Amino acid sequence: MMTTPLLSLQGLTKEYPGVVANSDVTFDIGEGEVHALLGENGAGKSTLVKMIYGLVRPNAGTMRWRGEAYEPHAPAQARASGVAMVFQHFSLFDAMDVAENVALGMDNPPPIRELAAKITEVSNNYGLPLDPDRMVGDLSAGERQRVEIIRCLLQDPQLLIMDEPTSVLTPQEVDILFRTLRQLRAEGKSILYISHKLEEIRALCENATVLRLGKVVGKADPRQESARSLAEMMVGQVLHQPSREAAAPGKTLLEVTNLSLPPQSAFGTSLKEINITVRAGEILGIGGVAGNGQDELLGALSGEMRSAREAVRMAGEPVGHIGPTARRALGLLCAPEERLGHAAAPDMSLSENALLTGAYRERLVKRGFVNWGKTRKFAERVIETFDVRTPGAHVAARALSGGNLQKFVIGREIMQRPSVLVVNQPTWGVDASAAAAIRQALLDLAAAGAAVVVISQDLDEILEVADSFAALNAGRLSAPRPVQGLTMDQIGLLLGGAEGDSDAAA
Amino acid sequence: MLRLEKRPNPSQFWNYATPVVAVLLTMVAGGILFWVLGKNPFEAIKLIFWDPLFSEQFAAYSRPQLLIKAGPLILIAVGLAIGFRAGIWNIGAEGQYIIGALCAAQMALWFYPAELWIVFPLMILAGAFGGWLWAMIPAVLKTRFNTNEILVSLLLVYVAEKILAAAATGFMRNPEGSGFPGSRNIFNYSAASNQELIANSGLHWGVVAAFIAVIFAYVLLHRHLLGFHVQLAGQAPRAAKFAGVAPARLVLLCLGISGLMAGLAGMFEVAGPARLITIDFNSGYGFTAIIVAFLGRLHPIGIVLAGLLLALTYIGGELAQFMLNLPSAAIQVFQGMLLFFLLALDVLSNYRLRLMRPAPVTAPAPKPSTESV
């Protein structure tokens, strides 16, 4: 017996000038099904869900909702039909409380007190405890995501779209989220789940559609596949596993001693007595939930924030008091988390963005005058070496997909042969093959004798590349532990701020 | 229904086309304005944009005026554009222009009547220094106390106007002027005089300085790392900090450059076309230069073209004033409209207009909510 699927996509095609984002995409999502959407960056996942959510209109093809024509012109219309979406990047206001934020996202919000009661009720029903009166600025990333999810659940959706929901969560928070999603499925709701974490998809989804270059290239039952086979289906080739050669650690390159900094903004975090030692050939992984001082730590290392002279040392030399340009000259390079606006200027070309950090180390500037020819060549070398998919170095940074820009930003620093590299969230929102390439580049850099600090919320990533692990919690950094032999539970405790027994006794 | 859609890349075409379209729209709206005032709109527009250059009756007088008016506009606008690109908004060029002129005039009056070649170069230095100094007030207040440079620089214009009035009626008044307000005639003091370099061309040293400034700004913005940092700071302040740009230094630099150029413009004006310090010495060049900077896309070459165009509206406006009895404010409204249309149209270089058919309701009606939470 054939049942009518909840949402049926038939030959959906979306073209942008010069790019086909989606071409003839066809698949069904059944009632009560958790359906995975897999694909590399630029494979067309975002465009596809935007069409379902009414943000973008297809050029060709049809959608059917329970057998009836479905052509949403706006998200409000999609929501009215029963589609809700949790975005990868939250759209919340820090200075408002939870209930106010939820009300802002609703089409017809009830009075705030009724809403607060409803939030409490729904959040308890789904095992996502959330206090409607708390300020969003004080919430962890996991709790912020709950706000978004509850905003969706209050609309009683039939189809919930989730875009990379676990990338900001601790392992414990992921478990809670999965329990909620399973409960939703048990209630007969459908979920379209976008993620590049293949193990999650295998644990949660019963159907997967794989996109590559805008086309459906495979459908699978993730439970029957291995993570590797899924990844290869997605990339279309045999996947390269990051590998490392053990190198004997060399001399200490980066040394941070009792670094303390006040918060830089109302919702910033202060750094409290941070101690770090990284030696040549070593990779230190710093885990922690977003908002625990990651940005501040990177700023203190890059030189955007000055500290006491002796608090930061590069190969023995005090650098705490000098700025980014002078630190770069010494070989201390950084790649911030925020690609657009911090690591790169959105409206400037890739050439100009290459000049942004490469001006002196790559000798792109002579007596203050920019050698644009040389700058373009440097940008092109980054583009080629790191497989950045773009028509050329003249393209504005904002025109690149997140993963491609990330490859460019990381590549730009690595190509400058740093002796210390600090990266924050190096593979955030980057697809599996690009993430593997970035991690491999970090490993190669360490193998070549650089000291590397990887700040990341992706614990799998830290476990994959790092030699030692330290957790950042409320601006404090735990003592580093060797990664070998560390269990997920231990990590979870470290992230929560619990130190080992010896520390507690001290 | 019209909708705005963000472009993946800023449109090069609209970047160049918006100033032209803005000028055309201003002509249309200005024409309507003149028509409401009871004038023949076509005649008024022709009088403003065509007659100063091509009518047999007026061109002989008007043509040299073009460079005389465009010189200071371009010189000031180029300096402002450097700051505007960095997101540093010096609105007080008019005040820096006045103080530059006062300093230069004072320098000339100290030497009067000695005929030394050094007088003119010293006046240039004094004019540049005066403008720079006046711009340093908002710059230092901003870097020390985080005040808003827009407000401070604008309000300092009115302070400068008071000082100008005091100078013209008091400490700088011509002792041989039978008590009339106004300084000695600096133009007639040949060591200090900013003469026309080619007769009847309007070309004086200020125009030369404007063109040197254009070349300087072009090289700075497009070939020098400092210019890159200026633009970076304007577009992405956090990325600029990451690149190693010190924001405070940039504020001092940008306000300093724009103040210096405005001061220079004032110096060339008082020693040349204006001839002396009077109560109403300033004629709004410092404010009109803001329009020139934006109309020229903050690009040095564009500013040359925009400066010539705005100079034309000054000359044409005067012409329309005595030929058609248009109120003098009408031409200021006209210039203001130009800036308004320009900024409004600027949206088009970053967004595209999409014609959308009104959405028919084809989605299924919202289903009644299930009570199974």
PDB file of C-alpha atoms in Angstrom, chain A residues 200-428:
ATOM      1  CA  GLU A 200      24.820  11.242  14.127  1.00  0.00           C
ATOM      2  CA  ILE A 201      22.948  10.618  10.958  1.00  0.00           C
ATOM      3  CA  ARG A 202      23.480   6.892  11.323  1.00  0.00           C
ATOM      4  CA  ALA A 203      22.164   7.042  14.877  1.00  0.00           C
ATOM      5  CA  LEU A 204      19.102   9.144  14.105  1.00  0.00           C
ATOM      6  CA  CYS A 205      17.867   8.906  10.528  1.00  0.00           C
ATOM      7  CA  GLU A 206      16.166   6.135   8.615  1.00  0.00           C
ATOM      8  CA  ASN A 207      16.515   7.681   5.173  1.00  0.00           C
ATOM      9  CA  ALA A 208      19.173   9.819   3.616  1.00  0.00           C
ATOM     10  CA  THR A 209      19.316  11.773   0.380  1.00  0.00           C
ATOM     11  CA  VAL A 210      22.798  12.648  -0.798  1.00  0.00           C
ATOM     12  CA  LEU A 211      23.359  15.782  -2.870  1.00  0.00           C
ATOM     13  CA  ARG A 212      26.430  16.554  -4.903  1.00  0.00           C
ATOM     14  CA  LEU A 213      26.779  19.652  -7.102  1.00  0.00           C
ATOM     15  CA  GLY A 214      23.052  20.280  -6.823  1.00  0.00           C
ATOM     16  CA  LYS A 215      21.963  16.823  -7.956  1.00  0.00           C
ATOM     17  CA  VAL A 216      20.698  13.825  -6.028  1.00  0.00           C
ATOM     18  CA  VAL A 217      23.482  11.277  -6.334  1.00  0.00           C
ATOM     19  CA  GLY A 218      22.240   8.670  -3.942  1.00  0.00           C
ATOM     20  CA  LYS A 219      19.655   7.564  -1.473  1.00  0.00           C
ATOM     21  CA  ALA A 220      20.507   5.289   1.377  1.00  0.00           C
ATOM     22  CA  ASP A 221      19.420   3.894   4.671  1.00  0.00           C
ATOM     23  CA  PRO A 222      22.131   5.337   6.917  1.00  0.00           C
ATOM     24  CA  ARG A 223      21.716   2.510   9.410  1.00  0.00           C
ATOM     25  CA  GLN A 224      22.869   0.081   6.722  1.00  0.00           C
ATOM     26  CA  GLU A 225      25.885   2.132   5.679  1.00  0.00           C
ATOM     27  CA  SER A 226      29.159   2.963   7.373  1.00  0.00           C
ATOM     28  CA  ALA A 227      30.116   6.556   8.025  1.00  0.00           C
ATOM     29  CA  ARG A 228      32.879   6.106   5.503  1.00  0.00           C
ATOM     30  CA  SER A 229      30.644   4.849   2.749  1.00  0.00           C
ATOM     31  CA  LEU A 230      28.236   7.744   3.326  1.00  0.00           C
ATOM     32  CA  ALA A 231      31.081  10.222   3.171  1.00  0.00           C
ATOM     33  CA  GLU A 232      32.369   8.731  -0.043  1.00  0.00           C
ATOM     34  CA  MET A 233      28.914   8.865  -1.585  1.00  0.00           C
ATOM     35  CA  MET A 234      28.805  12.544  -0.655  1.00  0.00           C
ATOM     36  CA  VAL A 235      32.233  13.417  -2.008  1.00  0.00           C
ATOM     37  CA  GLY A 236      32.100  11.099  -4.993  1.00  0.00           C
ATOM     38  CA  GLN A 237      35.538   9.717  -4.354  1.00  0.00           C
ATOM     39  CA  VAL A 238      37.479   7.684  -1.881  1.00  0.00           C
ATOM     40  CA  LEU A 239      37.860   9.805   1.224  1.00  0.00           C
ATOM     41  CA  HIS A 240      41.229  10.757   2.527  1.00  0.00           C
ATOM     42  CA  GLN A 241      41.532  10.101   6.257  1.00  0.00           C
ATOM     43  CA  PRO A 242      43.711  12.586   8.111  1.00  0.00           C
ATOM     44  CA  SER A 243      46.870  10.828   9.125  1.00  0.00           C
ATOM     45  CA  ARG A 244      49.723  11.913  11.259  1.00  0.00           C
ATOM     46  CA  GLU A 245      53.279  10.995  11.810  1.00  0.00           C
ATOM     47  CA  ALA A 246      54.425  11.191  15.370  1.00  0.00           C
ATOM     48  CA  ALA A 247      57.143  13.786  15.654  1.00  0.00           C
ATOM     49  CA  ALA A 248      59.280  14.314  18.717  1.00  0.00           C
ATOM     50  CA  PRO A 249      58.085  17.568  20.299  1.00  0.00           C
ATOM     51  CA  GLY A 250      60.636  20.312  20.003  1.00  0.00           C
ATOM     52  CA  LYS A 251      61.265  23.449  21.984  1.00  0.00           C
ATOM     53  CA  THR A 252      58.490  25.548  23.462  1.00  0.00           C
ATOM     54  CA  LEU A 253      57.172  28.023  20.886  1.00  0.00           C
ATOM     55  CA  LEU A 254      54.095  29.509  22.520  1.00  0.00           C
ATOM     56  CA  GLU A 255      53.901  30.175  26.211  1.00  0.00           C
ATOM     57  CA  VAL A 256      51.021  31.908  27.962  1.00  0.00           C
ATOM     58  CA  THR A 257      51.460  32.640  31.656  1.00  0.00           C
ATOM     59  CA  ASN A 258      48.715  33.820  34.001  1.00  0.00           C
ATOM     60  CA  LEU A 259      46.926  35.690  31.241  1.00  0.00           C
ATOM     61  CA  SER A 260      43.936  37.606  32.583  1.00  0.00           C
ATOM     62  CA  LEU A 261      41.850  40.094  30.622  1.00  0.00           C
ATOM     63  CA  PRO A 262      38.641  41.963  31.486  1.00  0.00           C
ATOM     64  CA  PRO A 263      35.615  41.402  29.199  1.00  0.00           C
ATOM     65  CA  GLN A 264      35.613  43.555  26.073  1.00  0.00           C
ATOM     66  CA  SER A 265      31.849  43.997  25.808  1.00  0.00           C
ATOM     67  CA  ALA A 266      28.672  43.680  27.847  1.00  0.00           C
ATOM     68  CA  PHE A 267      28.227  40.036  26.866  1.00  0.00           C
ATOM     69  CA  GLY A 268      31.913  39.205  26.617  1.00  0.00           C
ATOM     70  CA  THR A 269      33.801  36.823  28.842  1.00  0.00           C
ATOM     71  CA  SER A 270      36.824  37.689  30.909  1.00  0.00           C
ATOM     72  CA  LEU A 271      39.930  35.507  30.685  1.00  0.00           C
ATOM     73  CA  LYS A 272      41.170  34.281  34.030  1.00  0.00           C
ATOM     74  CA  GLU A 273      44.739  33.163  34.631  1.00  0.00           C
ATOM     75  CA  ILE A 274      45.181  31.220  31.433  1.00  0.00           C
ATOM     76  CA  ASN A 275      48.304  29.082  31.135  1.00  0.00           C
ATOM     77  CA  ILE A 276      49.306  27.445  27.865  1.00  0.00           C
ATOM     78  CA  THR A 277      52.504  25.825  26.679  1.00  0.00           C
ATOM     79  CA  VAL A 278      52.755  24.522  23.139  1.00  0.00           C
ATOM     80  CA  ARG A 279      55.921  23.048  21.717  1.00  0.00           C
ATOM     81  CA  ALA A 280      57.089  22.692  18.154  1.00  0.00           C
ATOM     82  CA  GLY A 281      55.294  19.810  16.493  1.00  0.00           C
ATOM     83  CA  GLU A 282      52.511  19.795  19.050  1.00  0.00           C
ATOM     84  CA  ILE A 283      48.798  20.444  18.582  1.00  0.00           C
ATOM     85  CA  LEU A 284      46.853  21.649  21.601  1.00  0.00           C
ATOM     86  CA  GLY A 285      43.097  21.274  21.331  1.00  0.00           C
ATOM     87  CA  ILE A 286      40.983  23.682  23.360  1.00  0.00           C
ATOM     88  CA  GLY A 287      37.387  22.554  23.764  1.00  0.00           C
ATOM     89  CA  GLY A 288      34.460  24.335  25.285  1.00  0.00           C
ATOM     90  CA  VAL A 289      30.968  25.505  24.574  1.00  0.00           C
ATOM     91  CA  ALA A 290      30.706  28.769  22.658  1.00  0.00           C
ATOM     92  CA  GLY A 291      30.854  31.946  24.713  1.00  0.00           C
ATOM     93  CA  ASN A 292      33.309  30.637  27.296  1.00  0.00           C
ATOM     94  CA  GLY A 293      36.144  32.875  26.161  1.00  0.00           C
ATOM     95  CA  GLN A 294      37.154  31.406  22.794  1.00  0.00           C
ATOM     96  CA  ASP A 295      36.984  34.716  20.914  1.00  0.00           C
ATOM     97  CA  GLU A 296      38.755  36.514  23.728  1.00  0.00           C
ATOM     98  CA  LEU A 297      41.538  33.925  23.863  1.00  0.00           C
ATOM     99  CA  LEU A 298      42.098  34.193  20.137  1.00  0.00           C
ATOM    100  CA  GLY A 299      42.119  37.995  20.378  1.00  0.00           C
ATOM    101  CA  ALA A 300      44.692  37.876  23.174  1.00  0.00           C
ATOM    102  CA  LEU A 301      46.912  35.604  21.093  1.00  0.00           C
ATOM    103  CA  SER A 302      46.504  37.461  17.787  1.00  0.00           C
ATOM    104  CA  GLY A 303      47.371  40.792  19.389  1.00  0.00           C
ATOM    105  CA  GLU A 304      43.961  42.392  18.896  1.00  0.00           C
ATOM    106  CA  MET A 305      43.879  42.574  22.669  1.00  0.00           C
ATOM    107  CA  ARG A 306      47.051  43.532  24.471  1.00  0.00           C
ATOM    108  CA  SER A 307      48.049  42.064  27.794  1.00  0.00           C
ATOM    109  CA  ALA A 308      51.004  42.275  30.111  1.00  0.00           C
ATOM    110  CA  ARG A 309      54.346  42.001  28.333  1.00  0.00           C
ATOM    111  CA  GLU A 310      55.316  38.693  29.852  1.00  0.00           C
ATOM    112  CA  ALA A 311      51.856  37.070  29.689  1.00  0.00           C
ATOM    113  CA  VAL A 312      52.388  35.840  26.109  1.00  0.00           C
ATOM    114  CA  ARG A 313      55.752  34.649  24.856  1.00  0.00           C
ATOM    115  CA  MET A 314      56.745  33.574  21.356  1.00  0.00           C
ATOM    116  CA  ALA A 315      59.804  31.330  21.361  1.00  0.00           C
ATOM    117  CA  GLY A 316      60.827  32.917  24.626  1.00  0.00           C
ATOM    118  CA  GLU A 317      60.312  36.495  23.504  1.00  0.00           C
ATOM    119  CA  PRO A 318      57.638  38.521  25.336  1.00  0.00           C
ATOM    120  CA  VAL A 319      54.917  39.644  22.899  1.00  0.00           C
ATOM    121  CA  GLY A 320      51.950  40.404  25.173  1.00  0.00           C
ATOM    122  CA  HIS A 321      52.268  44.135  24.587  1.00  0.00           C
ATOM    123  CA  ILE A 322      52.653  44.213  20.799  1.00  0.00           C
ATOM    124  CA  GLY A 323      50.009  44.285  18.075  1.00  0.00           C
ATOM    125  CA  PRO A 324      48.955  41.861  15.352  1.00  0.00           C
ATOM    126  CA  THR A 325      51.396  43.078  12.700  1.00  0.00           C
ATOM    127  CA  ALA A 326      54.451  42.690  14.940  1.00  0.00           C
ATOM    128  CA  ARG A 327      53.286  39.280  16.151  1.00  0.00           C
ATOM    129  CA  ARG A 328      52.827  38.120  12.577  1.00  0.00           C
ATOM    130  CA  ALA A 329      56.340  39.243  11.811  1.00  0.00           C
ATOM    131  CA  LEU A 330      57.536  36.869  14.553  1.00  0.00           C
ATOM    132  CA  GLY A 331      55.546  34.007  13.040  1.00  0.00           C
ATOM    133  CA  LEU A 332      52.465  33.984  15.319  1.00  0.00           C
ATOM    134  CA  LEU A 333      49.480  33.680  12.972  1.00  0.00           C
ATOM    135  CA  CYS A 334      45.792  33.336  13.741  1.00  0.00           C
ATOM    136  CA  ALA A 335      42.530  32.452  12.031  1.00  0.00           C
ATOM    137  CA  PRO A 336      39.440  33.720  13.886  1.00  0.00           C
ATOM    138  CA  GLU A 337      36.120  31.926  13.980  1.00  0.00           C
ATOM    139  CA  GLU A 338      33.989  34.592  12.330  1.00  0.00           C
ATOM    140  CA  ARG A 339      34.906  34.336   8.668  1.00  0.00           C
ATOM    141  CA  LEU A 340      32.929  37.293   7.375  1.00  0.00           C
ATOM    142  CA  GLY A 341      33.812  40.537   9.046  1.00  0.00           C
ATOM    143  CA  HIS A 342      36.667  39.309  11.224  1.00  0.00           C
ATOM    144  CA  ALA A 343      38.928  36.932   9.310  1.00  0.00           C
ATOM    145  CA  ALA A 344      37.888  38.466   5.996  1.00  0.00           C
ATOM    146  CA  ALA A 345      36.254  41.675   4.769  1.00  0.00           C
ATOM    147  CA  PRO A 346      33.004  40.587   3.080  1.00  0.00           C
ATOM    148  CA  ASP A 347      32.922  43.119   0.251  1.00  0.00           C
ATOM    149  CA  MET A 348      36.589  42.906  -0.619  1.00  0.00           C
ATOM    150  CA  SER A 349      38.062  40.565  -3.183  1.00  0.00           C
ATOM    151  CA  LEU A 350      40.056  37.499  -2.253  1.00  0.00           C
ATOM    152  CA  SER A 351      43.181  39.338  -3.422  1.00  0.00           C
ATOM    153  CA  GLU A 352      42.492  42.152  -0.994  1.00  0.00           C
ATOM    154  CA  ASN A 353      41.723  39.633   1.710  1.00  0.00           C
ATOM    155  CA  ALA A 354      45.026  37.915   1.028  1.00  0.00           C
ATOM    156  CA  LEU A 355      46.731  41.257   1.619  1.00  0.00           C
ATOM    157  CA  LEU A 356      44.856  41.588   4.899  1.00  0.00           C
ATOM    158  CA  THR A 357      47.204  39.292   6.802  1.00  0.00           C
ATOM    159  CA  GLY A 358      49.871  38.521   4.209  1.00  0.00           C
ATOM    160  CA  ALA A 359      51.121  42.049   3.575  1.00  0.00           C
ATOM    161  CA  TYR A 360      54.482  41.754   5.298  1.00  0.00           C
ATOM    162  CA  ARG A 361      55.208  38.031   5.610  1.00  0.00           C
ATOM    163  CA  GLU A 362      54.606  37.494   1.904  1.00  0.00           C
ATOM    164  CA  ARG A 363      56.395  40.753   1.046  1.00  0.00           C
ATOM    165  CA  LEU A 364      53.333  42.020  -0.819  1.00  0.00           C
ATOM    166  CA  VAL A 365      54.208  45.551   0.255  1.00  0.00           C
ATOM    167  CA  LYS A 366      57.340  47.451  -0.553  1.00  0.00           C
ATOM    168  CA  ARG A 367      57.972  50.758   1.229  1.00  0.00           C
ATOM    169  CA  GLY A 368      54.267  50.910   1.940  1.00  0.00           C
ATOM    170  CA  PHE A 369      53.225  50.402  -1.676  1.00  0.00           C
ATOM    171  CA  VAL A 370      51.125  47.359  -2.494  1.00  0.00           C
ATOM    172  CA  ASN A 371      52.288  45.052  -5.238  1.00  0.00           C
ATOM    173  CA  TRP A 372      48.862  44.010  -6.511  1.00  0.00           C
ATOM    174  CA  GLY A 373      50.249  41.555  -9.050  1.00  0.00           C
ATOM    175  CA  LYS A 374      52.114  39.666  -6.368  1.00  0.00           C
ATOM    176  CA  THR A 375      49.102  39.879  -4.056  1.00  0.00           C
ATOM    177  CA  ARG A 376      46.848  38.315  -6.675  1.00  0.00           C
ATOM    178  CA  LYS A 377      49.362  35.539  -7.239  1.00  0.00           C
ATOM    179  CA  PHE A 378      49.509  34.845  -3.507  1.00  0.00           C
ATOM    180  CA  ALA A 379      45.693  34.665  -3.385  1.00  0.00           C
ATOM    181  CA  GLU A 380      45.689  32.359  -6.387  1.00  0.00           C
ATOM    182  CA  ARG A 381      48.249  30.092  -4.717  1.00  0.00           C
ATOM    183  CA  VAL A 382      45.992  29.828  -1.656  1.00  0.00           C
ATOM    184  CA  ILE A 383      42.988  29.141  -3.873  1.00  0.00           C
ATOM    185  CA  GLU A 384      44.813  26.398  -5.757  1.00  0.00           C
ATOM    186  CA  THR A 385      46.588  24.741  -2.835  1.00  0.00           C
ATOM    187  CA  PHE A 386      43.495  24.626  -0.660  1.00  0.00           C
ATOM    188  CA  ASP A 387      41.038  23.813  -3.419  1.00  0.00           C
ATOM    189  CA  VAL A 388      38.903  26.918  -2.864  1.00  0.00           C
ATOM    190  CA  ARG A 389      36.031  26.708  -5.346  1.00  0.00           C
ATOM    191  CA  THR A 390      35.705  30.163  -6.862  1.00  0.00           C
ATOM    192  CA  PRO A 391      35.988  31.733 -10.316  1.00  0.00           C
ATOM    193  CA  GLY A 392      39.083  33.671  -9.252  1.00  0.00           C
ATOM    194  CA  ALA A 393      40.864  35.975  -6.863  1.00  0.00           C
ATOM    195  CA  HIS A 394      38.753  38.978  -7.954  1.00  0.00           C
ATOM    196  CA  VAL A 395      35.578  37.558  -6.363  1.00  0.00           C
ATOM    197  CA  ALA A 396      34.232  39.218  -3.204  1.00  0.00           C
ATOM    198  CA  ALA A 397      34.679  37.133  -0.065  1.00  0.00           C
ATOM    199  CA  ARG A 398      30.977  37.232   0.686  1.00  0.00           C
ATOM    200  CA  ALA A 399      30.201  35.454  -2.597  1.00  0.00           C
ATOM    201  CA  LEU A 400      31.971  32.298  -1.411  1.00  0.00           C
ATOM    202  CA  SER A 401      30.186  29.550   0.488  1.00  0.00           C
ATOM    203  CA  GLY A 402      31.162  29.277   4.127  1.00  0.00           C
ATOM    204  CA  GLY A 403      33.309  26.210   3.652  1.00  0.00           C
ATOM    205  CA  ASN A 404      35.184  27.648   0.717  1.00  0.00           C
ATOM    206  CA  LEU A 405      35.891  30.895   2.508  1.00  0.00           C
ATOM    207  CA  GLN A 406      37.062  28.902   5.513  1.00  0.00           C
ATOM    208  CA  LYS A 407      39.507  27.010   3.321  1.00  0.00           C
ATOM    209  CA  PHE A 408      40.763  30.320   1.998  1.00  0.00           C
ATOM    210  CA  VAL A 409      41.151  31.858   5.458  1.00  0.00           C
ATOM    211  CA  ILE A 410      42.982  28.865   6.931  1.00  0.00           C
ATOM    212  CA  GLY A 411      45.013  28.420   3.770  1.00  0.00           C
ATOM    213  CA  ARG A 412      46.048  32.061   3.794  1.00  0.00           C
ATOM    214  CA  GLU A 413      47.641  31.621   7.219  1.00  0.00           C
ATOM    215  CA  ILE A 414      49.185  28.204   6.585  1.00  0.00           C
ATOM    216  CA  MET A 415      50.746  29.378   3.304  1.00  0.00           C
ATOM    217  CA  GLN A 416      52.600  32.014   5.304  1.00  0.00           C
ATOM    218  CA  ARG A 417      54.576  29.282   7.116  1.00  0.00           C
ATOM    219  CA  PRO A 418      53.654  30.191  10.697  1.00  0.00           C
ATOM    220  CA  SER A 419      55.762  28.956  13.565  1.00  0.00           C
ATOM    221  CA  VAL A 420      52.687  29.215  15.798  1.00  0.00           C
ATOM    222  CA  LEU A 421      49.182  28.959  14.357  1.00  0.00           C
ATOM    223  CA  VAL A 422      46.052  29.571  16.424  1.00  0.00           C
ATOM    224  CA  VAL A 423      42.736  28.659  14.809  1.00  0.00           C
ATOM    225  CA  ASN A 424      39.245  29.055  16.234  1.00  0.00           C
ATOM    226  CA  GLN A 425      36.594  26.676  14.871  1.00  0.00           C
ATOM    227  CA  PRO A 426      38.629  25.699  11.793  1.00  0.00           C
ATOM    228  CA  THR A 427      35.904  23.526  10.262  1.00  0.00           C
ATOM    229  CA  TRP A 428      32.689  25.199  11.486  1.00  0.00           C
TER     230      TRP A 428
END
